[in-house]
mmCIF file of C-alpha atoms and ligand atoms in Angstrom:
data_model
loop_
_atom_site.group_PDB
_atom_site.id
_atom_site.type_symbol
_atom_site.label_atom_id
_atom_site.label_comp_id
_atom_site.label_asym_id
_atom_site.label_seq_id
_atom_site.Cartn_x
_atom_site.Cartn_y
_atom_site.Cartn_z
ATOM 1 C CA MET A 1 2.403 -9.137 -17.960
ATOM 2 C CA TRP A 2 2.688 -5.359 -18.056
ATOM 3 C CA SER A 3 0.618 -5.036 -21.190
ATOM 4 C CA LEU A 4 -2.025 -7.325 -19.680
ATOM 5 C CA ARG A 5 -2.133 -5.100 -16.616
ATOM 6 C CA ALA A 6 -2.364 -2.006 -18.772
ATOM 7 C CA TRP A 7 -5.141 -3.607 -20.838
ATOM 8 C CA ARG A 8 -7.120 -4.582 -17.726
ATOM 9 C CA ARG A 9 -6.648 -1.084 -16.394
ATOM 10 C CA ARG A 10 -7.929 0.536 -19.571
ATOM 11 C CA ARG A 11 -10.921 -1.801 -19.590
ATOM 12 C CA LEU A 12 -11.762 -0.969 -15.954
ATOM 13 C CA LEU A 13 -11.427 2.752 -16.660
ATOM 14 C CA ARG A 14 -13.773 2.449 -19.629
ATOM 15 C CA ARG A 15 -16.371 0.333 -17.845
ATOM 16 C CA HIS A 16 -16.410 2.328 -14.634
ATOM 17 C CA ALA A 17 -15.977 5.837 -16.039
ATOM 18 C CA LEU A 18 -17.239 8.448 -13.575
ATOM 19 C CA PRO A 19 -19.838 10.945 -14.800
ATOM 20 C CA GLU A 20 -18.301 14.414 -15.009
ATOM 21 C CA PRO A 21 -20.724 16.218 -12.615
ATOM 22 C CA LEU A 22 -20.235 13.540 -9.972
ATOM 23 C CA TRP A 23 -16.453 13.773 -10.210
ATOM 24 C CA GLN A 24 -16.455 17.567 -10.277
ATOM 25 C CA ALA A 25 -18.645 17.788 -7.170
ATOM 26 C CA ALA A 26 -16.313 15.396 -5.327
ATOM 27 C CA VAL A 27 -13.151 17.399 -6.003
ATOM 28 C CA ASP A 28 -14.859 20.757 -5.490
ATOM 29 C CA GLY A 29 -15.845 19.662 -1.988
ATOM 30 C CA PHE A 30 -12.266 19.620 -0.716
ATOM 31 C CA PRO A 31 -10.004 22.686 -1.050
ATOM 32 C CA LEU A 32 -6.790 20.629 -1.019
ATOM 33 C CA PHE A 33 -7.526 19.403 -4.562
ATOM 34 C CA GLY A 34 -7.354 23.024 -5.744
ATOM 35 C CA ARG A 35 -3.553 22.921 -5.982
ATOM 36 C CA LEU A 36 -3.523 20.029 -8.463
ATOM 37 C CA GLY A 37 -2.654 20.769 -12.085
ATOM 38 C CA SER A 38 -4.608 19.325 -15.007
ATOM 39 C CA VAL A 39 -2.348 16.275 -15.455
ATOM 40 C CA GLU A 40 -2.524 15.464 -11.754
ATOM 41 C CA ARG A 41 -6.311 15.845 -11.767
ATOM 42 C CA LEU A 42 -6.597 13.371 -14.611
ATOM 43 C CA ARG A 43 -4.406 10.894 -12.787
ATOM 44 C CA LEU A 44 -6.366 11.396 -9.569
ATOM 45 C CA ARG A 45 -9.563 10.661 -11.456
ATOM 46 C CA GLU A 46 -8.076 7.497 -12.964
ATOM 47 C CA LEU A 47 -6.866 6.250 -9.597
ATOM 48 C CA ALA A 48 -10.186 7.061 -7.917
ATOM 49 C CA THR A 49 -12.028 5.215 -10.727
ATOM 50 C CA LEU A 50 -9.788 2.156 -10.354
ATOM 51 C CA LEU A 51 -10.187 2.306 -6.594
ATOM 52 C CA LEU A 52 -13.969 2.280 -6.903
ATOM 53 C CA ALA A 53 -13.790 -0.559 -9.438
ATOM 54 C CA THR A 54 -11.480 -2.797 -7.408
ATOM 55 C CA LYS A 55 -12.255 -2.036 -3.747
ATOM 56 C CA THR A 56 -15.410 -1.893 -1.682
ATOM 57 C CA ILE A 57 -16.685 1.295 -0.059
ATOM 58 C CA ASP A 58 -19.639 0.260 2.084
ATOM 59 C CA GLY A 59 -21.673 1.692 4.902
ATOM 60 C CA ALA A 60 -22.179 0.393 8.447
ATOM 61 C CA ASP A 61 -24.597 1.128 11.297
ATOM 62 C CA GLY A 62 -27.422 1.853 8.866
ATOM 63 C CA PHE A 63 -25.428 4.285 6.724
ATOM 64 C CA GLU A 64 -25.872 3.748 2.977
ATOM 65 C CA PRO A 65 -23.302 5.797 1.082
ATOM 66 C CA ASP A 66 -24.573 7.129 -2.260
ATOM 67 C CA ASP A 67 -22.385 7.628 -5.333
ATOM 68 C CA ALA A 68 -21.440 11.184 -4.306
ATOM 69 C CA VAL A 69 -20.121 9.941 -0.967
ATOM 70 C CA ARG A 70 -18.252 6.989 -2.481
ATOM 71 C CA VAL A 71 -16.619 9.123 -5.179
ATOM 72 C CA ALA A 72 -15.563 11.767 -2.615
ATOM 73 C CA VAL A 73 -13.963 9.111 -0.403
ATOM 74 C CA ALA A 74 -12.249 7.486 -3.406
ATOM 75 C CA ALA A 75 -10.866 10.856 -4.547
ATOM 76 C CA LEU A 76 -9.421 11.535 -1.091
ATOM 77 C CA ALA A 77 -8.029 8.003 -0.867
ATOM 78 C CA ALA A 78 -6.371 8.407 -4.265
ATOM 79 C CA LEU A 79 -4.429 11.529 -3.240
ATOM 80 C CA PRO A 80 -1.678 9.822 -1.173
ATOM 81 C CA ILE A 81 -0.932 7.393 -4.043
ATOM 82 C CA LEU A 82 -1.050 9.986 -6.831
ATOM 83 C CA GLY A 83 2.730 9.720 -7.271
ATOM 84 C CA LEU A 84 2.852 6.005 -6.386
ATOM 85 C CA ASP A 85 0.263 3.612 -7.780
ATOM 86 C CA LEU A 86 -2.758 1.539 -6.822
ATOM 87 C CA ASP A 87 -0.614 -1.470 -5.835
ATOM 88 C CA TRP A 88 0.510 0.510 -2.771
ATOM 89 C CA TYR A 89 -3.002 -0.247 -1.498
ATOM 90 C CA ASP A 90 -2.766 -3.997 -2.093
ATOM 91 C CA ASN A 91 -2.932 -4.593 1.681
ATOM 92 C CA TRP A 92 -6.574 -3.510 1.971
ATOM 93 C CA HIS A 93 -9.762 -4.115 0.051
ATOM 94 C CA GLU A 94 -12.478 -2.300 1.914
ATOM 95 C CA ILE A 95 -13.417 1.062 3.367
ATOM 96 C CA VAL A 96 -16.271 0.929 5.855
ATOM 97 C CA LEU A 97 -18.108 4.207 6.371
ATOM 98 C CA TYR A 98 -19.927 4.874 9.630
ATOM 99 C CA PRO A 99 -22.502 7.672 9.753
ATOM 100 C CA ASP A 100 -20.660 9.290 12.674
ATOM 101 C CA ALA A 101 -17.865 8.607 15.158
ATOM 102 C CA PHE A 102 -18.004 4.934 16.084
ATOM 103 C CA VAL A 103 -17.405 3.304 19.400
ATOM 104 C CA GLN A 104 -14.712 0.734 19.831
ATOM 105 C CA GLN A 105 -14.260 -1.408 22.900
ATOM 106 C CA GLN A 106 -10.694 -2.195 23.880
ATOM 107 C CA GLU A 107 -9.593 -4.802 26.377
ATOM 108 C CA TRP A 108 -6.138 -5.315 27.732
ATOM 109 C CA GLN A 109 -4.446 -6.969 30.679
ATOM 110 C CA ASP A 110 -1.967 -5.080 32.833
ATOM 111 C CA GLY A 111 1.168 -6.525 34.504
ATOM 112 C CA GLY A 112 -0.851 -7.474 37.603
ATOM 113 C CA GLY A 113 -3.295 -9.560 35.554
ATOM 114 C CA VAL A 114 -6.154 -7.059 35.831
ATOM 115 C CA VAL A 115 -8.271 -6.800 32.700
ATOM 116 C CA HIS A 116 -9.159 -3.231 31.695
ATOM 117 C CA ARG A 117 -11.954 -2.225 29.373
ATOM 118 C CA GLN A 118 -12.188 1.066 27.592
ATOM 119 C CA ARG A 119 -14.733 2.447 25.162
ATOM 120 C CA ARG A 120 -13.487 5.065 22.743
ATOM 121 C CA ALA A 121 -15.281 7.055 20.048
ATOM 122 C CA LEU A 122 -13.203 7.022 16.863
ATOM 123 C CA GLU A 123 -13.336 9.051 13.642
ATOM 124 C CA GLY A 124 -11.156 6.575 11.815
ATOM 125 C CA GLU A 125 -9.175 3.401 12.219
ATOM 126 C CA ALA A 126 -6.974 1.209 10.014
ATOM 127 C CA TRP A 127 -6.819 -2.490 10.875
ATOM 128 C CA PRO A 128 -3.520 -4.218 10.091
ATOM 129 C CA GLN A 129 -5.178 -7.184 8.314
ATOM 130 C CA GLY A 130 -8.491 -5.599 7.490
ATOM 131 C CA PRO A 131 -10.517 -2.633 6.372
ATOM 132 C CA VAL A 132 -10.183 1.090 6.857
ATOM 133 C CA LEU A 133 -12.990 2.424 9.053
ATOM 134 C CA LEU A 134 -14.060 6.047 8.720
ATOM 135 C CA SER A 135 -16.794 8.334 10.012
ATOM 136 C CA TRP A 136 -18.555 10.078 7.112
ATOM 137 C CA HIS A 137 -19.782 12.868 9.400
ATOM 138 C CA ASP A 138 -16.148 13.763 10.119
ATOM 139 C CA ILE A 139 -15.000 13.392 6.491
ATOM 140 C CA ALA A 140 -17.734 15.792 5.380
ATOM 141 C CA ALA A 141 -16.548 18.350 7.949
ATOM 142 C CA GLY A 142 -14.333 20.387 5.599
ATOM 143 C CA SER A 143 -10.528 20.305 5.624
ATOM 144 C CA HIS A 144 -10.416 18.115 8.712
ATOM 145 C CA GLY A 145 -12.226 15.407 6.764
ATOM 146 C CA ALA A 146 -9.564 15.200 4.077
ATOM 147 C CA ARG A 147 -6.952 14.863 6.814
ATOM 148 C CA LEU A 148 -8.861 11.993 8.368
ATOM 149 C CA VAL A 149 -8.857 9.884 5.195
ATOM 150 C CA ILE A 150 -5.181 10.623 4.459
ATOM 151 C CA HIS A 151 -4.269 9.803 8.072
ATOM 152 C CA GLU A 152 -5.780 6.319 7.995
ATOM 153 C CA LEU A 153 -4.361 5.526 4.569
ATOM 154 C CA ALA A 154 -0.908 6.671 5.694
ATOM 155 C CA HIS A 155 -1.203 3.988 8.397
ATOM 156 C CA LYS A 156 -1.975 1.446 5.671
ATOM 157 C CA LEU A 157 1.127 2.498 3.694
ATOM 158 C CA ASP A 158 3.152 2.249 6.915
ATOM 159 C CA MET A 159 1.804 -1.302 7.423
ATOM 160 C CA LEU A 160 3.111 -2.506 4.040
ATOM 161 C CA ASN A 161 6.370 -3.629 5.677
ATOM 162 C CA GLY A 162 5.099 -4.787 9.078
ATOM 163 C CA PRO A 163 3.325 -3.189 12.033
ATOM 164 C CA ALA A 164 2.831 0.590 11.753
ATOM 165 C CA ASN A 165 5.962 2.241 13.175
ATOM 166 C CA GLY A 166 6.454 5.422 11.137
ATOM 167 C CA PHE A 167 8.768 3.641 8.716
ATOM 168 C CA PRO A 168 6.952 2.682 5.495
ATOM 169 C CA PRO A 169 8.834 0.934 2.671
ATOM 170 C CA LEU A 170 11.099 3.640 1.248
ATOM 171 C CA HIS A 171 12.035 3.847 -2.425
ATOM 172 C CA ARG A 172 15.503 2.601 -3.400
ATOM 173 C CA THR A 173 16.488 6.144 -4.283
ATOM 174 C CA MET A 174 15.822 7.285 -0.711
ATOM 175 C CA ASN A 175 18.296 7.326 2.156
ATOM 176 C CA ARG A 176 17.116 5.527 5.311
ATOM 177 C CA HIS A 177 19.378 7.603 7.537
ATOM 178 C CA ALA A 178 18.073 10.879 6.131
ATOM 179 C CA TRP A 179 14.503 9.635 6.731
ATOM 180 C CA THR A 180 15.209 8.540 10.314
ATOM 181 C CA ASP A 181 17.104 11.738 11.058
ATOM 182 C CA ALA A 182 14.365 14.056 9.733
ATOM 183 C CA PHE A 183 11.610 12.084 11.459
ATOM 184 C CA SER A 184 13.277 11.682 14.843
ATOM 185 C CA ARG A 185 14.272 15.362 15.013
ATOM 186 C CA ALA A 186 10.753 16.554 14.180
ATOM 187 C CA TYR A 187 9.113 13.972 16.470
ATOM 188 C CA THR A 188 11.350 14.962 19.398
ATOM 189 C CA ASP A 189 10.677 18.647 18.736
ATOM 190 C CA LEU A 190 6.895 18.088 18.672
ATOM 191 C CA ARG A 191 6.986 16.102 21.925
ATOM 192 C CA GLN A 192 9.077 18.770 23.635
ATOM 193 C CA ARG A 193 6.823 21.568 22.452
ATOM 194 C CA ILE A 194 3.748 19.782 23.722
ATOM 195 C CA ALA A 195 5.422 19.006 27.078
ATOM 196 C CA ARG A 196 6.294 22.724 27.436
ATOM 197 C CA GLY A 197 2.876 23.880 26.245
ATOM 198 C CA ASP A 198 4.462 25.732 23.273
ATOM 199 C CA PHE A 199 2.975 26.258 19.816
ATOM 200 C CA ALA A 200 3.008 23.040 17.791
ATOM 201 C CA ALA A 201 2.869 23.037 13.984
ATOM 202 C CA LEU A 202 1.434 19.517 13.929
ATOM 203 C CA ASP A 203 -1.622 18.031 15.616
ATOM 204 C CA PRO A 204 -0.513 17.045 19.169
ATOM 205 C CA TYR A 205 -1.861 13.550 18.465
ATOM 206 C CA GLY A 206 1.293 13.044 16.376
ATOM 207 C CA ALA A 207 3.314 13.001 19.619
ATOM 208 C CA THR A 208 1.593 9.728 20.667
ATOM 209 C CA ASN A 209 4.110 7.418 18.950
ATOM 210 C CA PRO A 210 6.136 7.245 15.691
ATOM 211 C CA ALA A 211 3.253 5.599 13.776
ATOM 212 C CA GLU A 212 0.842 8.413 14.680
ATOM 213 C CA PHE A 213 3.575 10.937 13.944
ATOM 214 C CA PHE A 214 3.964 9.602 10.385
ATOM 215 C CA ALA A 215 0.179 9.668 9.869
ATOM 216 C CA VAL A 216 -0.172 13.222 11.257
ATOM 217 C CA ALA A 217 2.870 14.425 9.271
ATOM 218 C CA SER A 218 1.328 12.884 6.125
ATOM 219 C CA GLU A 219 -2.065 14.557 6.589
ATOM 220 C CA THR A 220 -0.297 17.902 7.189
ATOM 221 C CA PHE A 221 1.899 17.332 4.120
ATOM 222 C CA PHE A 222 -1.216 17.200 1.931
ATOM 223 C CA ALA A 223 -3.582 19.526 3.798
ATOM 224 C CA ALA A 224 -1.186 22.240 5.071
ATOM 225 C CA PRO A 225 2.146 21.794 3.253
ATOM 226 C CA GLN A 226 3.253 25.383 3.959
ATOM 227 C CA ALA A 227 3.092 24.811 7.706
ATOM 228 C CA LEU A 228 4.989 21.529 7.485
ATOM 229 C CA HIS A 229 7.667 23.024 5.239
ATOM 230 C CA ALA A 230 8.076 26.111 7.422
ATOM 231 C CA HIS A 231 8.590 24.140 10.636
ATOM 232 C CA TYR A 232 10.125 20.875 9.490
ATOM 233 C CA PRO A 233 11.715 21.390 6.035
ATOM 234 C CA GLN A 234 13.731 18.135 6.169
ATOM 235 C CA LEU A 235 10.631 16.163 7.017
ATOM 236 C CA TYR A 236 8.756 17.897 4.180
ATOM 237 C CA GLN A 237 11.540 16.879 1.738
ATOM 238 C CA GLN A 238 11.456 13.255 2.919
ATOM 239 C CA LEU A 239 7.688 13.127 2.424
ATOM 240 C CA CYS A 240 8.080 14.656 -1.071
ATOM 241 C CA ALA A 241 10.507 11.815 -1.860
ATOM 242 C CA PHE A 242 8.234 9.138 -0.373
ATOM 243 C CA TYR A 243 4.910 10.287 -1.834
ATOM 244 C CA ARG A 244 6.602 11.474 -5.050
ATOM 245 C CA GLN A 245 4.591 14.676 -4.850
ATOM 246 C CA GLN A 246 5.513 18.280 -4.179
ATOM 247 C CA PRO A 247 2.406 19.992 -2.821
ATOM 248 C CA LEU A 248 4.179 23.372 -2.672
ATOM 249 C CA ALA A 249 5.554 23.253 -6.208
ATOM 250 C CA VAL A 250 2.251 23.783 -8.008
HETATM 251 ZN ZN1 LIG B 301 -3.732 7.190 13.663
#
């Protein structure tokens, strides 16, 4: 079973090998890849190659992503699972790229039976039983763009054990209490800071609910690990244990 998987993997890597200039341009476009060592870069490239070979990255609303765009998105998507593996993405098969922020219509009924409609412009969204939707315009906008991809994929990891709630499936070696403690302390602190109008180390959107907090903490873990470690060291350690990466160690 394992050897068959390894064989299939090697075959996919051979057949779908990424041309060097294409790969180099993709990683050069995002400063957060700069901290990766040579072994990690190789693994990132393998995971991105497998991702491109086994999942779909398509355009919507008239956008037709070229190879450069697809490889850049695959490289960013591979970062959260660099210390895990591709099977952590078994719950999705498709990334849909919009040219720009896309509009989503929401409908809900309040306690009095009144139906409300709201139209929101989104940069990204992860559907529980479906694709990951992203705006290419926002991904291409520097460091924020890397955060956007990581954010939506963190939601997908969170959804591996049920609805997104800030509690993804932890490894057996991890302590659930330590996770809950670190997360609830940091979440409470962020909410209080925002309520007081104080400086917040994380994007205020993380104060929305525990699921958004996990996604915002994850994007900060990869894109600004110093800030996360300085303000919430316990949370940083828990994310190191979960992602099996230490962004500050290299
Ligand atoms: Zn979110």
